[in-house]
PDB file of C-alpha atoms in Angstrom:
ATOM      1  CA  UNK A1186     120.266  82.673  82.984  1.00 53.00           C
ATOM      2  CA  UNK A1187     122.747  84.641  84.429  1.00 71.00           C
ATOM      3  CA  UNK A1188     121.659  87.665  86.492  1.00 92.00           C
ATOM      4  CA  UNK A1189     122.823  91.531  87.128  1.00 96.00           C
ATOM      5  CA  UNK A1190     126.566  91.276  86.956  1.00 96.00           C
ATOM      6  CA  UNK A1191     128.663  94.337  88.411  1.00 97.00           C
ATOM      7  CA  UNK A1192     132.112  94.444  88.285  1.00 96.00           C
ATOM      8  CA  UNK A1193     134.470  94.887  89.900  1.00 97.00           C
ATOM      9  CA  UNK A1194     132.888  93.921  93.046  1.00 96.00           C
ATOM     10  CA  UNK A1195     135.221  96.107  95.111  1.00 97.00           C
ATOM     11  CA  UNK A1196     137.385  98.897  93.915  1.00 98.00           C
ATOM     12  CA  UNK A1197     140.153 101.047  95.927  1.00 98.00           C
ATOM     13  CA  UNK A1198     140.421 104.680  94.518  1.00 98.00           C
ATOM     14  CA  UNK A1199     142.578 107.334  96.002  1.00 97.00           C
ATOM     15  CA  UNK A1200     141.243 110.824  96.350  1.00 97.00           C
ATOM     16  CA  UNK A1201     141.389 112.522  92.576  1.00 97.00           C
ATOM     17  CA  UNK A1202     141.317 109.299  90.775  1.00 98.00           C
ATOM     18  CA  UNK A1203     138.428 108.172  88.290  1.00 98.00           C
ATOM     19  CA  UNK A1204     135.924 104.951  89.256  1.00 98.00           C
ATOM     20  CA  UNK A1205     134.368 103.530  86.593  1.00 98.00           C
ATOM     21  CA  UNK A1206     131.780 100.738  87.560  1.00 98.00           C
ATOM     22  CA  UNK A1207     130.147  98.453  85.157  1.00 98.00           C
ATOM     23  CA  UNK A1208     126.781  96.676  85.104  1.00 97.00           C
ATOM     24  CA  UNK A1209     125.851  94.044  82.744  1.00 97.00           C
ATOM     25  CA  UNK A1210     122.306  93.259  82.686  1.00 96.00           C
ATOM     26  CA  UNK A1211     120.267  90.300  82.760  1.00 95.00           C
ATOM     27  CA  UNK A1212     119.546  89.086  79.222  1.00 92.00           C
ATOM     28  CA  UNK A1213     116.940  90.860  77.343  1.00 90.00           C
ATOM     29  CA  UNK A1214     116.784  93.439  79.713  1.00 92.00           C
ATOM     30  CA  UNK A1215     117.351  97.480  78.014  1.00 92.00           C
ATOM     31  CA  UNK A1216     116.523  99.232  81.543  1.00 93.00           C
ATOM     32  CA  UNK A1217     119.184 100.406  83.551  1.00 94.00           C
ATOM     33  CA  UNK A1218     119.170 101.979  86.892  1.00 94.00           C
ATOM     34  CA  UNK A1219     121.932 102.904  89.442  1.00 96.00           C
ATOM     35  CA  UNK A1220     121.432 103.300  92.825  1.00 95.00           C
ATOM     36  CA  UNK A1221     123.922 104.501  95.778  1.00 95.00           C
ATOM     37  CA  UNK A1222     123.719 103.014  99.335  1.00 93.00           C
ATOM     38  CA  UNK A1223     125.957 105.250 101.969  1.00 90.00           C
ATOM     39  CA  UNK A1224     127.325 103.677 105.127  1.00 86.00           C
ATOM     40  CA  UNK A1225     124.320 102.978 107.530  1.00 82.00           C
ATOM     41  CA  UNK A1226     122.137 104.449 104.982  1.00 84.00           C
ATOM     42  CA  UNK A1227     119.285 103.342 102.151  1.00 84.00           C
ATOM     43  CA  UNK A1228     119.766 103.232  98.867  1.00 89.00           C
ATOM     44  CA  UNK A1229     119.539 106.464  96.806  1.00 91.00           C
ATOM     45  CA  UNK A1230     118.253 106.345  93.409  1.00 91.00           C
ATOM     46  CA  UNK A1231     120.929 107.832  90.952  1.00 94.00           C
ATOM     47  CA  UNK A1232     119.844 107.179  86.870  1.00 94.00           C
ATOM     48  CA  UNK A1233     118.032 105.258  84.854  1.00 93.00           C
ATOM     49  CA  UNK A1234     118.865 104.552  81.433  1.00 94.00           C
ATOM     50  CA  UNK A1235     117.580 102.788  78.399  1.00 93.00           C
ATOM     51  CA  UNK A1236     119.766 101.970  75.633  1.00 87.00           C
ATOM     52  CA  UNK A1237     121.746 105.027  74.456  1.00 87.00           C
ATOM     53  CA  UNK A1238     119.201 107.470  76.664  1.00 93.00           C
ATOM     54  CA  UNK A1239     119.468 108.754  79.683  1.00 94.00           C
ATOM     55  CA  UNK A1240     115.777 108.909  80.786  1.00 92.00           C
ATOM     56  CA  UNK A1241     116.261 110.383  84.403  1.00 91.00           C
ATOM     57  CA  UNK A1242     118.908 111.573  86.055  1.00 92.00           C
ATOM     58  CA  UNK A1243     117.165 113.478  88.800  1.00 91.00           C
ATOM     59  CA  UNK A1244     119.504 111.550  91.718  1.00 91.00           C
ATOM     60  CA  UNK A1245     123.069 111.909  90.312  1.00 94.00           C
ATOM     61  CA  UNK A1246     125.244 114.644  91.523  1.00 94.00           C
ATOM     62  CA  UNK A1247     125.395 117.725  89.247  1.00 90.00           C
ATOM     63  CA  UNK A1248     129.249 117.258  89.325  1.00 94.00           C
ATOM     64  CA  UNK A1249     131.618 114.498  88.051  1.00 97.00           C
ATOM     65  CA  UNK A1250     129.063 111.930  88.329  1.00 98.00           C
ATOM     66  CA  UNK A1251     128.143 110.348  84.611  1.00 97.00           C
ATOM     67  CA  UNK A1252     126.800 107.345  83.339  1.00 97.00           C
ATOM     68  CA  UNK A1253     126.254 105.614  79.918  1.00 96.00           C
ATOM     69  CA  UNK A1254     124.677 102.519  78.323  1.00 96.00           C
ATOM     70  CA  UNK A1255     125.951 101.730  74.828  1.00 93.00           C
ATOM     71  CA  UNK A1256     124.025  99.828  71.980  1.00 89.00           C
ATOM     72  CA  UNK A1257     126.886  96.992  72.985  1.00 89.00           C
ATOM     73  CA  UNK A1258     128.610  96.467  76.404  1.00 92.00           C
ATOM     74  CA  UNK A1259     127.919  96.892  79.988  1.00 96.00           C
ATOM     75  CA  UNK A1260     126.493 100.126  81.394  1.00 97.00           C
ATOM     76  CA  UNK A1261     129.186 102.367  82.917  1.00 98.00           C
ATOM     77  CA  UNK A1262     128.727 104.802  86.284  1.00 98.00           C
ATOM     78  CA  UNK A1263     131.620 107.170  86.009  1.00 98.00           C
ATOM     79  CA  UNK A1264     132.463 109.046  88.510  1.00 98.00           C
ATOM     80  CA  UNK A1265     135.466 111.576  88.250  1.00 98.00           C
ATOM     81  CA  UNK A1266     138.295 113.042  90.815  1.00 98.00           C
ATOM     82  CA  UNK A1267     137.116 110.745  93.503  1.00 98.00           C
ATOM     83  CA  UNK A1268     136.600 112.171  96.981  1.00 97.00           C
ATOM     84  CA  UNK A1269     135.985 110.417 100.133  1.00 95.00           C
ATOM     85  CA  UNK A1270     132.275 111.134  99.909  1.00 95.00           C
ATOM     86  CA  UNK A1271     132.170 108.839  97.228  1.00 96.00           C
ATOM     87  CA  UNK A1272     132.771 106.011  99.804  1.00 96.00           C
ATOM     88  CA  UNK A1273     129.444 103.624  99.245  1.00 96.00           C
ATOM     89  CA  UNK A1274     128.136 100.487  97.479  1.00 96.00           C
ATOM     90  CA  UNK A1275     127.070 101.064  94.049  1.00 97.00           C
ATOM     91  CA  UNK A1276     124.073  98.673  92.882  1.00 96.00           C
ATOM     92  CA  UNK A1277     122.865  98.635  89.588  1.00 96.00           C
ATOM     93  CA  UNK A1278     119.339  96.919  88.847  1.00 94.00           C
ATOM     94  CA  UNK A1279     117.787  95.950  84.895  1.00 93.00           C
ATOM     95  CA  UNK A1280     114.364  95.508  83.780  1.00 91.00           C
ATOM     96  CA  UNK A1281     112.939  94.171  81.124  1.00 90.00           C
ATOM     97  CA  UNK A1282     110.357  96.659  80.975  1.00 83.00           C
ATOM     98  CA  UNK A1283     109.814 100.236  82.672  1.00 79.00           C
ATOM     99  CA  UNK A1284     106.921  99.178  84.737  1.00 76.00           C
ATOM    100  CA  UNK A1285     108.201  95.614  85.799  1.00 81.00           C
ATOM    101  CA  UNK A1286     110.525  94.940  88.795  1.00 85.00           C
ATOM    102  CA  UNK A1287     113.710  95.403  88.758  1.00 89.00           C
ATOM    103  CA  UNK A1288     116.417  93.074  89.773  1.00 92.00           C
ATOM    104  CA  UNK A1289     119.537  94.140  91.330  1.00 94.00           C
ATOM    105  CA  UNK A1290     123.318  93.265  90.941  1.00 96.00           C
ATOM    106  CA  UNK A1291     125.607  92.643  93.705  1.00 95.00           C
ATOM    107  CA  UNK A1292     127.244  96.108  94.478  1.00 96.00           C
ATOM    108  CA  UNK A1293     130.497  97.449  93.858  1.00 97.00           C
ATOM    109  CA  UNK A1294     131.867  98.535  96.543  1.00 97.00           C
ATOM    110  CA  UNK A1295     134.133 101.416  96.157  1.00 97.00           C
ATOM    111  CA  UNK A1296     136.583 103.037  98.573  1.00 97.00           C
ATOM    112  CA  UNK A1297     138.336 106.289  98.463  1.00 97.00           C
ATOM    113  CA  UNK A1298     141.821 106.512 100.228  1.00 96.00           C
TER     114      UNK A1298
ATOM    115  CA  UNK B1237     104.483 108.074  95.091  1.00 64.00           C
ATOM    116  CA  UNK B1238     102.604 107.161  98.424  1.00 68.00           C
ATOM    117  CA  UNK B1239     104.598 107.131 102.513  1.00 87.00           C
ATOM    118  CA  UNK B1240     104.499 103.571 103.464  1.00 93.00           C
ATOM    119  CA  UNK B1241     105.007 102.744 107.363  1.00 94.00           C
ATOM    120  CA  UNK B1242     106.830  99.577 109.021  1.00 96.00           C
ATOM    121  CA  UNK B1243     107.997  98.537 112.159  1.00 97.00           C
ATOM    122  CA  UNK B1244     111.913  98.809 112.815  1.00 96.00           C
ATOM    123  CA  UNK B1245     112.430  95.211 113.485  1.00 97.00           C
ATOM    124  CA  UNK B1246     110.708  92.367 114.065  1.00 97.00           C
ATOM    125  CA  UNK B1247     111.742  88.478 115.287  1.00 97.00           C
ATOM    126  CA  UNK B1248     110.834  85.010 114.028  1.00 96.00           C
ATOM    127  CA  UNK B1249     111.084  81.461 115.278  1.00 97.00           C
ATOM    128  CA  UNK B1250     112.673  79.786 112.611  1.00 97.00           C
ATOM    129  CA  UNK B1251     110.095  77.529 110.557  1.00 96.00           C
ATOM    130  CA  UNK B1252     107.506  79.454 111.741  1.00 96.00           C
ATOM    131  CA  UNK B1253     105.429  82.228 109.358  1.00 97.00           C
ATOM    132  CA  UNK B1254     106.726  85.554 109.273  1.00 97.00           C
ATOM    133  CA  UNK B1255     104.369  88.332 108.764  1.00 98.00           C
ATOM    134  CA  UNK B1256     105.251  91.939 107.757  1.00 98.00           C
ATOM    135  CA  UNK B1257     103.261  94.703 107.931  1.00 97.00           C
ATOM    136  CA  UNK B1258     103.291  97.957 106.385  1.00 97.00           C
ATOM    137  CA  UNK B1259     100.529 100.806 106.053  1.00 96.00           C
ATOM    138  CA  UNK B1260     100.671 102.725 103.295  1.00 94.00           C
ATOM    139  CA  UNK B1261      96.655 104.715 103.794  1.00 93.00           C
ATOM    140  CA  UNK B1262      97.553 107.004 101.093  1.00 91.00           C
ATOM    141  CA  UNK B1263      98.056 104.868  98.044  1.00 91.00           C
ATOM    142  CA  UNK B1264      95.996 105.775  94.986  1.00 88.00           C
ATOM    143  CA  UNK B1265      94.631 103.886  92.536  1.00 85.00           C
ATOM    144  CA  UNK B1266      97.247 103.115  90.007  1.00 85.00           C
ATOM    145  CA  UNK B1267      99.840 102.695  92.644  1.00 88.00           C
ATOM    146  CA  UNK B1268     101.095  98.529  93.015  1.00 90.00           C
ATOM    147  CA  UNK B1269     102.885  97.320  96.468  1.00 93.00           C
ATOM    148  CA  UNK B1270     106.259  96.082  95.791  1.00 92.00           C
ATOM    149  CA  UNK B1271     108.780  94.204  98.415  1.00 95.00           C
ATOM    150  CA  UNK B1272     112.049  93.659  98.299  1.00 95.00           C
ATOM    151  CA  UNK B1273     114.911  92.706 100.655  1.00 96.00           C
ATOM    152  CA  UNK B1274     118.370  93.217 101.446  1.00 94.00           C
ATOM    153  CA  UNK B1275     120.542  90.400 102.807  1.00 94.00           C
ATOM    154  CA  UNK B1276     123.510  92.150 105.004  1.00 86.00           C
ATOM    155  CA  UNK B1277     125.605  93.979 102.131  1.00 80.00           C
ATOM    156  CA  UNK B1278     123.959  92.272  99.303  1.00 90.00           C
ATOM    157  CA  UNK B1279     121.744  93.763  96.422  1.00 92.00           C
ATOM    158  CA  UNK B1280     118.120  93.937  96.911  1.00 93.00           C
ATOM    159  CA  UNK B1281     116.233  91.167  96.053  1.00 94.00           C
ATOM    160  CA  UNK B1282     112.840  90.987  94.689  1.00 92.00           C
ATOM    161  CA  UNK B1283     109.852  89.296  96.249  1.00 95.00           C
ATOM    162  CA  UNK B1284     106.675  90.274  94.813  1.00 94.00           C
ATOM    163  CA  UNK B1285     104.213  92.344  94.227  1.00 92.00           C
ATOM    164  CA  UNK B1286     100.443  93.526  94.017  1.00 93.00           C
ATOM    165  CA  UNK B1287      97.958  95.824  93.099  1.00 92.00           C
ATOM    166  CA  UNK B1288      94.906  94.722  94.596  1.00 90.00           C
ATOM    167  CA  UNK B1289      94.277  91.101  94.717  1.00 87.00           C
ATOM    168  CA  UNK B1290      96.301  88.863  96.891  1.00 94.00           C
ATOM    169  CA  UNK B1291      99.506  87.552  95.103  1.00 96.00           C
ATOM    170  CA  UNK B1292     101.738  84.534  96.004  1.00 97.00           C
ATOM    171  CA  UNK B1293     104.980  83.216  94.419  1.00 96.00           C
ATOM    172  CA  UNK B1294     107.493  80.348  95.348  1.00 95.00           C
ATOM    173  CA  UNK B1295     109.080  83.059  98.137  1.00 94.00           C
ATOM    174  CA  UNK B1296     105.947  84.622  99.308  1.00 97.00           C
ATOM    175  CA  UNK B1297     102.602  85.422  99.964  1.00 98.00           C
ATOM    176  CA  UNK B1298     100.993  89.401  99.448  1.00 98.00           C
ATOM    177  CA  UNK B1299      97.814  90.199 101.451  1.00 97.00           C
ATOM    178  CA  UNK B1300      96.580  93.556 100.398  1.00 96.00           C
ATOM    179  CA  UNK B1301      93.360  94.263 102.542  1.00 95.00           C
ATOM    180  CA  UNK B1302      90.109  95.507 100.839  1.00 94.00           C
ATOM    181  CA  UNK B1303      90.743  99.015 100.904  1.00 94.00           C
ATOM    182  CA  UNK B1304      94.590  99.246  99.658  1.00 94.00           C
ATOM    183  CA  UNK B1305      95.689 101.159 103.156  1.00 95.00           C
ATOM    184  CA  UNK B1306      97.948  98.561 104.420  1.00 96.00           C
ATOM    185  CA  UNK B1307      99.383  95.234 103.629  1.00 97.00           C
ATOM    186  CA  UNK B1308     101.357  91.828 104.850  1.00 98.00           C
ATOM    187  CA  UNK B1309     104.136  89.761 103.367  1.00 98.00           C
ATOM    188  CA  UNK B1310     104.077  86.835 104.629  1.00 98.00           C
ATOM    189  CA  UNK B1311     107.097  84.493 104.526  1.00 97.00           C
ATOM    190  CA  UNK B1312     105.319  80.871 105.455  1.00 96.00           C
ATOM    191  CA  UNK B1313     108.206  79.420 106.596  1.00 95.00           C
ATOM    192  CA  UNK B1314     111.414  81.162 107.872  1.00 96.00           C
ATOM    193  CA  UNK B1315     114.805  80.161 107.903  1.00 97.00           C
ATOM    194  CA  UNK B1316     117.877  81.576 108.784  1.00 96.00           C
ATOM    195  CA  UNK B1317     118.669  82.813 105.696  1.00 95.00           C
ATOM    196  CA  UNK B1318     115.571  84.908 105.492  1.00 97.00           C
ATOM    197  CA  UNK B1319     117.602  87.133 108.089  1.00 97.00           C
ATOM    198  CA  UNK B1320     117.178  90.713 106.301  1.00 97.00           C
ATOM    199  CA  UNK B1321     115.878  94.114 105.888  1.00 96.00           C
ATOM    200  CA  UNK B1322     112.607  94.007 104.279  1.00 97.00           C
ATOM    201  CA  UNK B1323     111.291  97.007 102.181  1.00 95.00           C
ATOM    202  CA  UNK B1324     107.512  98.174 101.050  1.00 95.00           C
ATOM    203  CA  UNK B1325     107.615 100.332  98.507  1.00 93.00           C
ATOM    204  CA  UNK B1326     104.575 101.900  96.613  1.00 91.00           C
ATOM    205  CA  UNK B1327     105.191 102.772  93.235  1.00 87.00           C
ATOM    206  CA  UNK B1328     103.284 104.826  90.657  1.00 81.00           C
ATOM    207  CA  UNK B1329     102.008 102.836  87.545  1.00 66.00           C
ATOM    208  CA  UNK B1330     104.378  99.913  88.802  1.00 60.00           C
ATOM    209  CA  UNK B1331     107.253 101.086  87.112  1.00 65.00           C
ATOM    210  CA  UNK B1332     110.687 100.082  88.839  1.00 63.00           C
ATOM    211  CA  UNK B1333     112.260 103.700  87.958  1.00 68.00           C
ATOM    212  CA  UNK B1334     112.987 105.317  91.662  1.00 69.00           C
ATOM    213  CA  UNK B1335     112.315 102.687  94.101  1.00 83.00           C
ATOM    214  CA  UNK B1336     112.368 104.513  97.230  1.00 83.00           C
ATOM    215  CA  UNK B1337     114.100 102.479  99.855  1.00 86.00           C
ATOM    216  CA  UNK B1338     113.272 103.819 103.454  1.00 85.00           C
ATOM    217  CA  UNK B1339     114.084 102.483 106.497  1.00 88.00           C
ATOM    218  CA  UNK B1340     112.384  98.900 106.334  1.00 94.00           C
ATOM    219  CA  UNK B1341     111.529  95.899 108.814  1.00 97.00           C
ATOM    220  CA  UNK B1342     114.810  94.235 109.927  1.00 96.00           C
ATOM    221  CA  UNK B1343     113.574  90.664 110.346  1.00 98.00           C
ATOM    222  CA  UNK B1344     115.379  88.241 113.055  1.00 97.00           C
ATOM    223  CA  UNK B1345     114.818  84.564 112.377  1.00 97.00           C
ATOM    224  CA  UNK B1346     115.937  82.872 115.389  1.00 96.00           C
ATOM    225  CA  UNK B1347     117.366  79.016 115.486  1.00 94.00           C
TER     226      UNK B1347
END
């Protein structure tokens, strides 16, 4: 029963490129959310999806941030014409439910050159 | 959702109990206690969680006093690899959208 599975778990971008992270979640799971953790900070909630929907995207940035979650494949966090802002671990968390914990993926750590 | 309230850090003699605190006086009624934890650069990890009664699971134990205002995770036995920062979160309803991660208890389990 494999868990939350990110990938790539580290990605180099140089400033004006495009990231795209991807989150698998854990089987039978149709909740996504991203989160954003800054160096030396907490995490930040970004979106949460359900298949197809975005339900709330109150915590992504109003520009070149995106995200999706197709009927098949991973969940994708895209974020456009990187700057080095972007710099942070990405974690992505599934649950089965809305109103059941989440569990949490790895990171992918992405940094902007 | 409600403020919660935890010490910075804290230390523990490994195989000894850890116990975290964390007020949270304004919780309402439909609002559970969750806890995760974050192992140095790792994703969160769940622990557990409670609404009112005391909950335990193979990690931990929850003990959520009478009148919801504050509450203790206790870890009964610590190792090193329980070295982390541990987070309280109150959430509305119990749903897992916006888990608001604040500054936590950095727990210290010392050989």
């Amino acid at each position: 029963n494999a868990g939350v599975m990110q990938n790539p778990r580290h990605l180099v971008r140089r400033r004006g490129q495009e990231a795209r992270l991807r989150c698998s979640p854990m089987k039978g799971h149709s909740h996504v959310y991203w989160y954003r953790q800054l160096p030396e900070e907490g995490l930040k909630f970004m979106v949460y999806l359900q298949k197809e929907n975005i339900i709330d995207e109150s915590g992504m940035p109003k520009e070149r941030f995106s995200a999706e979650f197709p009927k098949e494949g991973p969940s994708i966090l895209r974020i456009q014409q990187v700057v080095r802002g972007d710099s942070a671990a990405y974690f992505c968390a599934s649950s089965p439910k809305s109103n059941t914990e989440a569990f949490f993926g790895q990171g992918t750590r992405l940094t902007v050159v | 959702d409600a403020k919660t309230t935890q010490p910075p850090s804290m230390d523990c003699a490994e195989g000894r109990a850890a116990n975290l605190p964390c007020n949270h006086s304004t919780i309402s009624g439909n609002e559970y206690v969750y806890w995760y934890r974050q192992i140095h650069s790792q994703g969160p990890q769940y622990i557990i969680h409670g609404l009112k009664n005391n909950e335990t699971n193979e990690m931990a134990s929850l003990i959520i006093t009478e009148d919801r205002k504050s509450s203790t995770l206790i870890l009964p036995h610590a190792t090193l690899r329980d070295t982390a920062v541990y987070y309280c979160i109150v959430i509305r309803g119990g749903s897992a959208r916006q888990l608001t991660f604040g500054s936590g208890t950095q727990l210290t389990v010392l050989p």
